[in-house]
mmCIF file of C-alpha atoms and ligand atoms in Angstrom:
data_model
loop_
_atom_site.group_PDB
_atom_site.id
_atom_site.type_symbol
_atom_site.label_atom_id
_atom_site.label_comp_id
_atom_site.label_asym_id
_atom_site.label_seq_id
_atom_site.Cartn_x
_atom_site.Cartn_y
_atom_site.Cartn_z
ATOM 1 C CA MET R 204 20.183 24.938 1.993
ATOM 2 C CA ASN R 205 23.077 26.529 0.076
ATOM 3 C CA GLU R 206 23.572 24.332 -3.079
ATOM 4 C CA ALA R 207 27.043 25.590 -3.826
ATOM 5 C CA ALA R 208 28.221 24.359 -0.501
ATOM 6 C CA HIS R 209 27.145 20.709 -1.271
ATOM 7 C CA PRO R 210 30.025 18.248 -2.132
ATOM 8 C CA HIS R 211 29.056 15.551 -4.620
ATOM 9 C CA GLU R 212 28.324 12.971 -1.660
ATOM 10 C CA ASP R 213 25.747 15.288 -0.050
ATOM 11 C CA ILE R 214 23.943 15.630 -3.319
ATOM 12 C CA ALA R 215 23.944 11.724 -3.503
ATOM 13 C CA SER R 216 22.774 11.524 0.004
ATOM 14 C CA LEU R 217 20.072 14.235 -0.621
ATOM 15 C CA LEU R 218 18.947 11.965 -3.608
ATOM 16 C CA LYS R 219 18.879 8.876 -1.635
ATOM 17 C CA TRP R 220 16.743 10.815 1.068
ATOM 18 C CA TYR R 221 14.163 11.551 -1.700
ATOM 19 C CA VAL R 222 14.017 8.034 -2.705
ATOM 20 C CA ASP R 223 13.653 7.150 0.938
ATOM 21 C CA HIS R 224 10.783 9.389 1.361
ATOM 22 C CA GLY R 225 8.846 8.034 -1.900
ATOM 23 C CA LEU R 226 9.921 10.685 -4.356
ATOM 24 C CA ASP R 227 11.187 8.340 -6.811
ATOM 25 C CA GLU R 228 10.001 9.694 -10.144
ATOM 26 C CA THR R 229 10.639 12.747 -12.049
ATOM 27 C CA ILE R 230 7.715 13.962 -13.820
ATOM 28 C CA GLY R 231 9.297 17.446 -15.372
ATOM 29 C CA GLU R 232 12.420 19.221 -16.048
ATOM 30 C CA GLU R 233 11.547 22.071 -13.947
ATOM 31 C CA ALA R 234 10.362 22.027 -10.297
ATOM 32 C CA VAL R 235 7.000 23.684 -9.973
ATOM 33 C CA ASP R 236 6.390 25.655 -6.781
ATOM 34 C CA ARG R 237 2.701 25.653 -6.491
ATOM 35 C CA PHE R 238 2.579 27.919 -3.640
ATOM 36 C CA ALA R 239 4.443 30.672 -5.610
ATOM 37 C CA LEU R 240 2.526 33.981 -6.335
ATOM 38 C CA PRO R 241 2.025 34.815 -10.107
ATOM 39 C CA PRO R 242 4.690 37.086 -11.602
ATOM 40 C CA PRO R 243 3.981 40.779 -10.998
ATOM 41 C CA ALA R 244 2.931 41.594 -14.582
ATOM 42 C CA ALA R 245 0.295 38.796 -14.410
ATOM 43 C CA ALA R 246 -0.985 39.785 -11.049
ATOM 44 C CA ALA R 247 -1.309 43.548 -12.425
ATOM 45 C CA ARG R 248 -3.319 42.527 -15.444
ATOM 46 C CA ALA R 249 -5.539 40.529 -13.140
ATOM 47 C CA VAL R 250 -6.692 43.236 -11.477
ATOM 48 C CA SER R 251 -5.988 46.251 -13.747
ATOM 49 C CA PRO R 252 -9.320 48.478 -13.462
ATOM 50 C CA PRO R 253 -11.064 49.953 -16.622
ATOM 51 C CA GLN R 254 -9.401 53.140 -17.675
ATOM 52 C CA GLY R 255 -10.254 56.201 -15.314
ATOM 53 C CA ALA R 256 -11.667 54.136 -12.651
ATOM 54 C CA VAL R 257 -9.855 54.108 -9.365
ATOM 55 C CA ALA R 258 -7.884 50.976 -8.829
ATOM 56 C CA PRO R 259 -9.080 48.996 -5.884
ATOM 57 C CA THR R 260 -6.255 48.202 -3.458
ATOM 58 C CA PRO R 261 -5.760 44.516 -3.652
ATOM 59 C CA ILE R 262 -5.726 42.728 -0.292
ATOM 60 C CA ARG R 263 -3.098 40.345 -1.578
ATOM 61 C CA ALA R 264 -2.008 39.254 -5.048
ATOM 62 C CA PRO R 265 -4.477 36.991 -6.639
ATOM 63 C CA LEU R 266 -3.304 33.168 -6.631
ATOM 64 C CA GLN R 267 -3.546 31.151 -9.782
ATOM 65 C CA ALA R 268 -7.051 30.157 -10.882
ATOM 66 C CA PRO R 269 -7.560 26.462 -10.008
ATOM 67 C CA MET R 270 -7.016 24.486 -13.117
ATOM 68 C CA VAL R 271 -9.724 21.892 -11.969
ATOM 69 C CA ARG R 272 -12.693 21.863 -9.857
ATOM 70 C CA ALA R 273 -11.815 20.760 -5.985
ATOM 71 C CA PRO R 274 -11.589 16.965 -6.177
ATOM 72 C CA VAL R 275 -14.809 15.333 -4.315
ATOM 73 C CA PRO R 276 -13.619 12.818 -2.187
ATOM 74 C CA LEU R 277 -14.353 9.361 -3.850
ATOM 75 C CA GLU R 278 -13.918 7.208 -0.668
ATOM 76 C CA SER R 279 -16.979 7.033 1.557
ATOM 77 C CA PRO R 280 -18.861 4.780 3.517
ATOM 78 C CA GLN R 281 -21.065 3.947 0.803
ATOM 79 C CA LEU R 282 -18.062 3.137 -1.480
ATOM 80 C CA ALA R 283 -16.984 0.363 1.082
ATOM 81 C CA GLU R 284 -20.252 -0.917 1.127
ATOM 82 C CA ASP R 285 -20.598 -0.961 -2.697
ATOM 83 C CA ALA R 286 -17.041 -2.880 -2.713
ATOM 84 C CA ARG R 287 -18.317 -5.366 -0.235
ATOM 85 C CA GLU R 288 -21.500 -5.976 -2.362
ATOM 86 C CA ILE R 289 -19.483 -6.444 -5.530
ATOM 87 C CA ALA R 290 -17.006 -8.654 -3.684
ATOM 88 C CA ARG R 291 -19.638 -10.771 -2.111
ATOM 89 C CA ARG R 292 -21.183 -11.705 -5.393
ATOM 90 C CA CYS R 293 -17.847 -12.932 -6.795
ATOM 91 C CA ALA R 294 -17.786 -16.773 -6.739
ATOM 92 C CA THR R 295 -14.266 -17.084 -7.865
ATOM 93 C CA ILE R 296 -10.978 -15.363 -7.342
ATOM 94 C CA ALA R 297 -10.903 -14.869 -11.351
ATOM 95 C CA GLU R 298 -14.097 -13.124 -10.972
ATOM 96 C CA LEU R 299 -12.877 -11.017 -7.922
ATOM 97 C CA GLU R 300 -9.950 -10.020 -10.010
ATOM 98 C CA GLU R 301 -11.980 -8.864 -12.863
ATOM 99 C CA ALA R 302 -14.468 -6.903 -10.233
ATOM 100 C CA VAL R 303 -11.283 -5.141 -8.620
ATOM 101 C CA ARG R 304 -10.114 -4.275 -12.220
ATOM 102 C CA ALA R 305 -13.303 -2.821 -13.194
ATOM 103 C CA PHE R 306 -13.912 -0.937 -9.850
ATOM 104 C CA GLU R 307 -13.635 2.898 -10.068
ATOM 105 C CA GLY R 308 -14.344 3.537 -6.408
ATOM 106 C CA CYS R 309 -10.652 4.087 -5.266
ATOM 107 C CA ALA R 310 -9.226 7.267 -6.133
ATOM 108 C CA LEU R 311 -5.705 5.665 -6.079
ATOM 109 C CA LYS R 312 -6.431 3.773 -9.370
ATOM 110 C CA ARG R 313 -6.384 7.198 -11.105
ATOM 111 C CA THR R 314 -2.506 7.629 -10.209
ATOM 112 C CA ALA R 315 -1.340 4.162 -10.572
ATOM 113 C CA LYS R 316 0.007 2.515 -13.571
ATOM 114 C CA ASN R 317 -1.322 -0.824 -12.902
ATOM 115 C CA THR R 318 -3.888 -2.805 -10.689
ATOM 116 C CA VAL R 319 -1.607 -4.778 -8.521
ATOM 117 C CA PHE R 320 -3.902 -8.141 -7.755
ATOM 118 C CA ALA R 321 -2.036 -10.899 -6.421
ATOM 119 C CA ASP R 322 0.965 -13.368 -7.093
ATOM 120 C CA GLY R 323 1.820 -17.080 -6.199
ATOM 121 C CA VAL R 324 -0.461 -19.981 -6.161
ATOM 122 C CA ALA R 325 -4.184 -19.305 -5.339
ATOM 123 C CA GLY R 326 -5.374 -22.072 -2.944
ATOM 124 C CA ALA R 327 -1.583 -22.005 -1.325
ATOM 125 C CA PRO R 328 -1.646 -22.997 2.304
ATOM 126 C CA VAL R 329 -0.095 -19.638 3.209
ATOM 127 C CA MET R 330 -1.553 -16.310 2.065
ATOM 128 C CA VAL R 331 0.442 -13.185 2.912
ATOM 129 C CA VAL R 332 -1.199 -9.798 2.826
ATOM 130 C CA GLY R 333 0.868 -6.500 2.777
ATOM 131 C CA GLU R 334 0.086 -2.892 2.574
ATOM 132 C CA ALA R 335 0.219 -1.585 -0.800
ATOM 133 C CA PRO R 336 2.218 -1.737 -4.059
ATOM 134 C CA GLY R 337 5.349 0.054 -4.307
ATOM 135 C CA ALA R 338 7.007 1.574 -7.546
ATOM 136 C CA ASP R 339 8.249 -1.665 -8.739
ATOM 137 C CA GLU R 340 5.001 -3.500 -8.061
ATOM 138 C CA ASP R 341 3.077 -0.680 -9.767
ATOM 139 C CA ARG R 342 5.442 -0.951 -12.817
ATOM 140 C CA LEU R 343 5.036 -4.683 -13.176
ATOM 141 C CA GLY R 344 1.413 -5.307 -11.849
ATOM 142 C CA LYS R 345 2.403 -7.998 -9.247
ATOM 143 C CA PRO R 346 2.947 -7.754 -5.366
ATOM 144 C CA PHE R 347 6.018 -7.871 -3.525
ATOM 145 C CA VAL R 348 8.484 -7.714 -6.457
ATOM 146 C CA GLY R 349 10.888 -5.043 -5.301
ATOM 147 C CA VAL R 350 13.655 -5.203 -2.581
ATOM 148 C CA SER R 351 11.531 -5.795 0.274
ATOM 149 C CA GLY R 352 9.738 -8.688 -1.830
ATOM 150 C CA GLN R 353 12.856 -10.177 -2.460
ATOM 151 C CA LEU R 354 13.640 -10.463 1.184
ATOM 152 C CA MET R 355 10.304 -11.965 1.819
ATOM 153 C CA ASP R 356 11.177 -14.695 -0.564
ATOM 154 C CA ARG R 357 14.558 -15.452 1.086
ATOM 155 C CA MET R 358 12.853 -15.581 4.435
ATOM 156 C CA PHE R 359 9.979 -17.934 3.435
ATOM 157 C CA ASP R 360 12.963 -20.150 1.462
ATOM 158 C CA ALA R 361 14.450 -20.380 4.849
ATOM 159 C CA ILE R 362 11.606 -22.437 5.981
ATOM 160 C CA GLY R 363 11.403 -24.427 2.466
ATOM 161 C CA MET R 364 8.584 -22.397 1.086
ATOM 162 C CA SER R 365 8.228 -20.413 -2.134
ATOM 163 C CA ARG R 366 6.003 -18.243 -4.109
ATOM 164 C CA GLU R 367 5.825 -20.653 -7.013
ATOM 165 C CA ARG R 368 4.624 -23.599 -4.905
ATOM 166 C CA ASP R 369 3.439 -22.680 -1.521
ATOM 167 C CA LEU R 370 2.355 -18.772 -1.076
ATOM 168 C CA TYR R 371 -0.367 -16.620 -2.371
ATOM 169 C CA ILE R 372 0.542 -12.887 -2.010
ATOM 170 C CA THR R 373 -1.617 -10.010 -2.018
ATOM 171 C CA ASN R 374 -2.042 -6.282 -0.371
ATOM 172 C CA ILE R 375 -4.840 -4.520 1.210
ATOM 173 C CA LEU R 376 -4.452 -1.954 -1.369
ATOM 174 C CA PHE R 377 -4.466 -2.766 -5.142
ATOM 175 C CA TRP R 378 -3.251 0.455 -6.282
ATOM 176 C CA ARG R 379 -0.049 2.247 -5.417
ATOM 177 C CA PRO R 380 -0.500 5.332 -3.289
ATOM 178 C CA PRO R 381 1.260 8.233 -4.751
ATOM 179 C CA GLY R 382 4.961 8.533 -3.371
ATOM 180 C CA ASN R 383 4.355 5.629 -1.207
ATOM 181 C CA ARG R 384 2.342 7.258 1.264
ATOM 182 C CA THR R 385 0.306 5.272 3.939
ATOM 183 C CA PRO R 386 -3.132 4.949 2.479
ATOM 184 C CA THR R 387 -5.989 6.644 4.293
ATOM 185 C CA LEU R 388 -8.261 4.784 6.492
ATOM 186 C CA ALA R 389 -11.265 5.551 3.687
ATOM 187 C CA GLU R 390 -8.813 3.771 0.846
ATOM 188 C CA GLN R 391 -8.237 1.074 3.097
ATOM 189 C CA ALA R 392 -11.932 0.445 3.975
ATOM 190 C CA VAL R 393 -12.950 0.099 0.226
ATOM 191 C CA CYS R 394 -10.111 -2.232 -0.647
ATOM 192 C CA VAL R 395 -10.078 -4.202 2.373
ATOM 193 C CA ALA R 396 -13.768 -5.187 1.521
ATOM 194 C CA PHE R 397 -12.303 -6.998 -1.555
ATOM 195 C CA THR R 398 -9.441 -8.374 0.566
ATOM 196 C CA ARG R 399 -11.828 -10.168 2.961
ATOM 197 C CA ARG R 400 -13.614 -11.765 0.195
ATOM 198 C CA HIS R 401 -10.173 -12.623 -1.624
ATOM 199 C CA ILE R 402 -9.317 -14.440 1.586
ATOM 200 C CA GLU R 403 -12.725 -16.559 1.766
ATOM 201 C CA LEU R 404 -12.055 -17.554 -1.866
ATOM 202 C CA ALA R 405 -8.263 -18.462 -1.366
ATOM 203 C CA LYS R 406 -8.970 -20.477 1.669
ATOM 204 C CA PRO R 407 -5.492 -20.299 2.943
ATOM 205 C CA LYS R 408 -4.712 -22.632 5.872
ATOM 206 C CA VAL R 409 -2.670 -19.767 7.714
ATOM 207 C CA LEU R 410 -2.917 -15.777 6.864
ATOM 208 C CA VAL R 411 0.417 -13.830 7.169
ATOM 209 C CA LEU R 412 -0.443 -10.063 7.619
ATOM 210 C CA ALA R 413 3.162 -8.193 6.765
ATOM 211 C CA GLY R 414 3.278 -4.776 8.524
ATOM 212 C CA GLY R 415 1.192 -2.642 11.031
ATOM 213 C CA THR R 416 -0.957 -1.131 8.243
ATOM 214 C CA ALA R 417 -2.213 -4.632 7.113
ATOM 215 C CA ALA R 418 -2.213 -5.807 10.518
ATOM 216 C CA LYS R 419 -4.555 -3.206 11.740
ATOM 217 C CA ALA R 420 -6.617 -3.004 8.883
ATOM 218 C CA MET R 421 -7.509 -6.731 8.548
ATOM 219 C CA LEU R 422 -7.750 -7.113 12.447
ATOM 220 C CA GLU R 423 -9.643 -3.574 12.750
ATOM 221 C CA THR R 424 -7.440 -2.667 15.715
ATOM 222 C CA THR R 425 -5.622 0.244 16.889
ATOM 223 C CA GLU R 426 -2.936 -1.766 18.332
ATOM 224 C CA GLY R 427 0.602 -1.380 16.833
ATOM 225 C CA ILE R 428 2.542 -4.023 15.040
ATOM 226 C CA MET R 429 5.292 -4.312 18.185
ATOM 227 C CA ARG R 430 2.464 -5.698 20.180
ATOM 228 C CA LEU R 431 0.548 -7.672 17.482
ATOM 229 C CA ARG R 432 3.597 -9.430 15.799
ATOM 230 C CA GLY R 433 4.069 -13.141 16.652
ATOM 231 C CA LYS R 434 0.546 -13.653 18.189
ATOM 232 C CA TRP R 435 -1.755 -15.750 16.768
ATOM 233 C CA THR R 436 -5.305 -14.812 16.436
ATOM 234 C CA SER R 437 -8.258 -15.942 14.272
ATOM 235 C CA LEU R 438 -9.663 -13.968 11.606
ATOM 236 C CA LYS R 439 -13.538 -14.249 11.269
ATOM 237 C CA LEU R 440 -14.694 -14.037 7.691
ATOM 238 C CA ASP R 441 -18.141 -12.873 6.712
ATOM 239 C CA ASP R 442 -18.837 -16.362 5.278
ATOM 240 C CA GLY R 443 -18.456 -17.733 8.699
ATOM 241 C CA THR R 444 -15.059 -19.268 8.444
ATOM 242 C CA GLU R 445 -12.060 -18.533 10.354
ATOM 243 C CA VAL R 446 -8.464 -18.298 9.549
ATOM 244 C CA PRO R 447 -5.421 -18.804 11.800
ATOM 245 C CA THR R 448 -3.647 -15.274 11.426
ATOM 246 C CA ILE R 449 -0.340 -14.153 12.295
ATOM 247 C CA PRO R 450 0.963 -10.489 12.059
ATOM 248 C CA THR R 451 4.773 -10.051 11.433
ATOM 249 C CA PHE R 452 6.922 -7.147 10.578
ATOM 250 C CA HIS R 453 6.825 -5.700 7.087
ATOM 251 C CA PRO R 454 10.076 -6.998 5.211
ATOM 252 C CA ALA R 455 10.603 -3.094 4.298
ATOM 253 C CA TYR R 456 11.045 -2.509 7.940
ATOM 254 C CA LEU R 457 13.520 -5.456 8.380
ATOM 255 C CA LEU R 458 15.559 -3.705 5.476
ATOM 256 C CA ARG R 459 15.732 -0.584 7.801
ATOM 257 C CA THR R 460 15.887 -2.536 11.113
ATOM 258 C CA PRO R 461 17.976 -5.753 10.401
ATOM 259 C CA ALA R 462 18.256 -6.322 14.345
ATOM 260 C CA SER R 463 14.208 -7.152 14.192
ATOM 261 C CA LYS R 464 15.062 -10.156 11.797
ATOM 262 C CA ARG R 465 15.469 -12.235 14.910
ATOM 263 C CA GLN R 466 11.832 -11.655 15.632
ATOM 264 C CA SER R 467 10.608 -12.259 12.284
ATOM 265 C CA TRP R 468 12.545 -15.605 12.160
ATOM 266 C CA LEU R 469 10.744 -16.692 15.295
ATOM 267 C CA ASP R 470 7.341 -15.629 13.426
ATOM 268 C CA LEU R 471 8.574 -17.918 10.611
ATOM 269 C CA LEU R 472 9.132 -20.882 12.696
ATOM 270 C CA ALA R 473 5.545 -20.223 14.303
ATOM 271 C CA ILE R 474 4.289 -20.276 10.786
ATOM 272 C CA ASP R 475 6.115 -23.567 10.060
ATOM 273 C CA LYS R 476 4.865 -25.163 13.314
ATOM 274 C CA LYS R 477 1.274 -24.170 12.646
ATOM 275 C CA LEU R 478 1.289 -25.514 9.087
ATOM 276 C CA LYS R 479 2.747 -28.743 10.386
ATOM 277 C CA GLU R 480 0.004 -29.157 13.294
ATOM 278 C CA LEU R 481 -2.613 -28.474 10.562
ATOM 279 C CA GLY R 482 -0.940 -31.103 8.221
ATOM 280 C CA ALA R 483 -0.568 -28.574 5.632
ATOM 281 C CA LYS R 484 3.265 -28.969 5.343
HETATM 282 N N1 LIG D 729 5.094 -3.316 0.194
HETATM 283 C C1 LIG D 729 3.862 -4.081 0.303
HETATM 284 O O1 LIG D 729 3.521 -3.967 1.403
HETATM 285 N N2 LIG D 729 3.416 -4.551 -0.727
HETATM 286 C C2 LIG D 729 4.004 -4.828 -1.870
HETATM 287 O O2 LIG D 729 3.586 -5.254 -2.937
HETATM 288 C C3 LIG D 729 5.466 -4.186 -2.053
HETATM 289 C C4 LIG D 729 6.054 -3.573 -0.839
#
């Protein structure tokens, strides 16, 4: 791209494009090209032979020496099993929160600023489970406090419900994935073990799964959100209880695709109806 050819509005839209793709933080003044070869002088020093010896022909210039050992993947089936066992031993939400905060088995914790556990009223009739904290949530340590969370608040307000009174809100991930990337299946498996126990302990009357990632992870399906949304199902928990569960679009998707709000409104009406049937509203 020829930078000189950019009028200001193009630079603004380029910046917006970066933010939309999760590049929302500056970590240095200069961009670092990690694929760049070292400067010729450094490369020559690195391969210079002792005096008088014949220099071997380098096949290619040596790349920078790695600064750290290759990371060992932390998430493994054993870690998910450990998480399940730790979660099972928690008898209250407070204990579970403490256990999540102390858990070191998810590498996302290393890059996140905060553990984002929950917001709203524990024990509320509706529990909402989203995907993962974004930049605002990571900064403030609470789920759904950015623009998509504000939209979610307005949506529930339309059926007379608020997070101060009627909602308990969490995510399948307790730590923000760098750049808001989709969490890997291994990361999901570890955190979902805690989330399942979280639901058992919070005992909501109705569970709302916000977005495809949360819906697929909680319902253990590969079906997409377009097919899943608006359909009631029953989530079976490990303690033998079952919760009426409805997947719905993620509010961030609704911000990008406002025409889909009509379907989300139908989902909200279905939630309202279900709560009334259950005597919870
Ligand atoms: N998106 C989510 O799924 N969860 C949050 O907490 C914020 C944005």
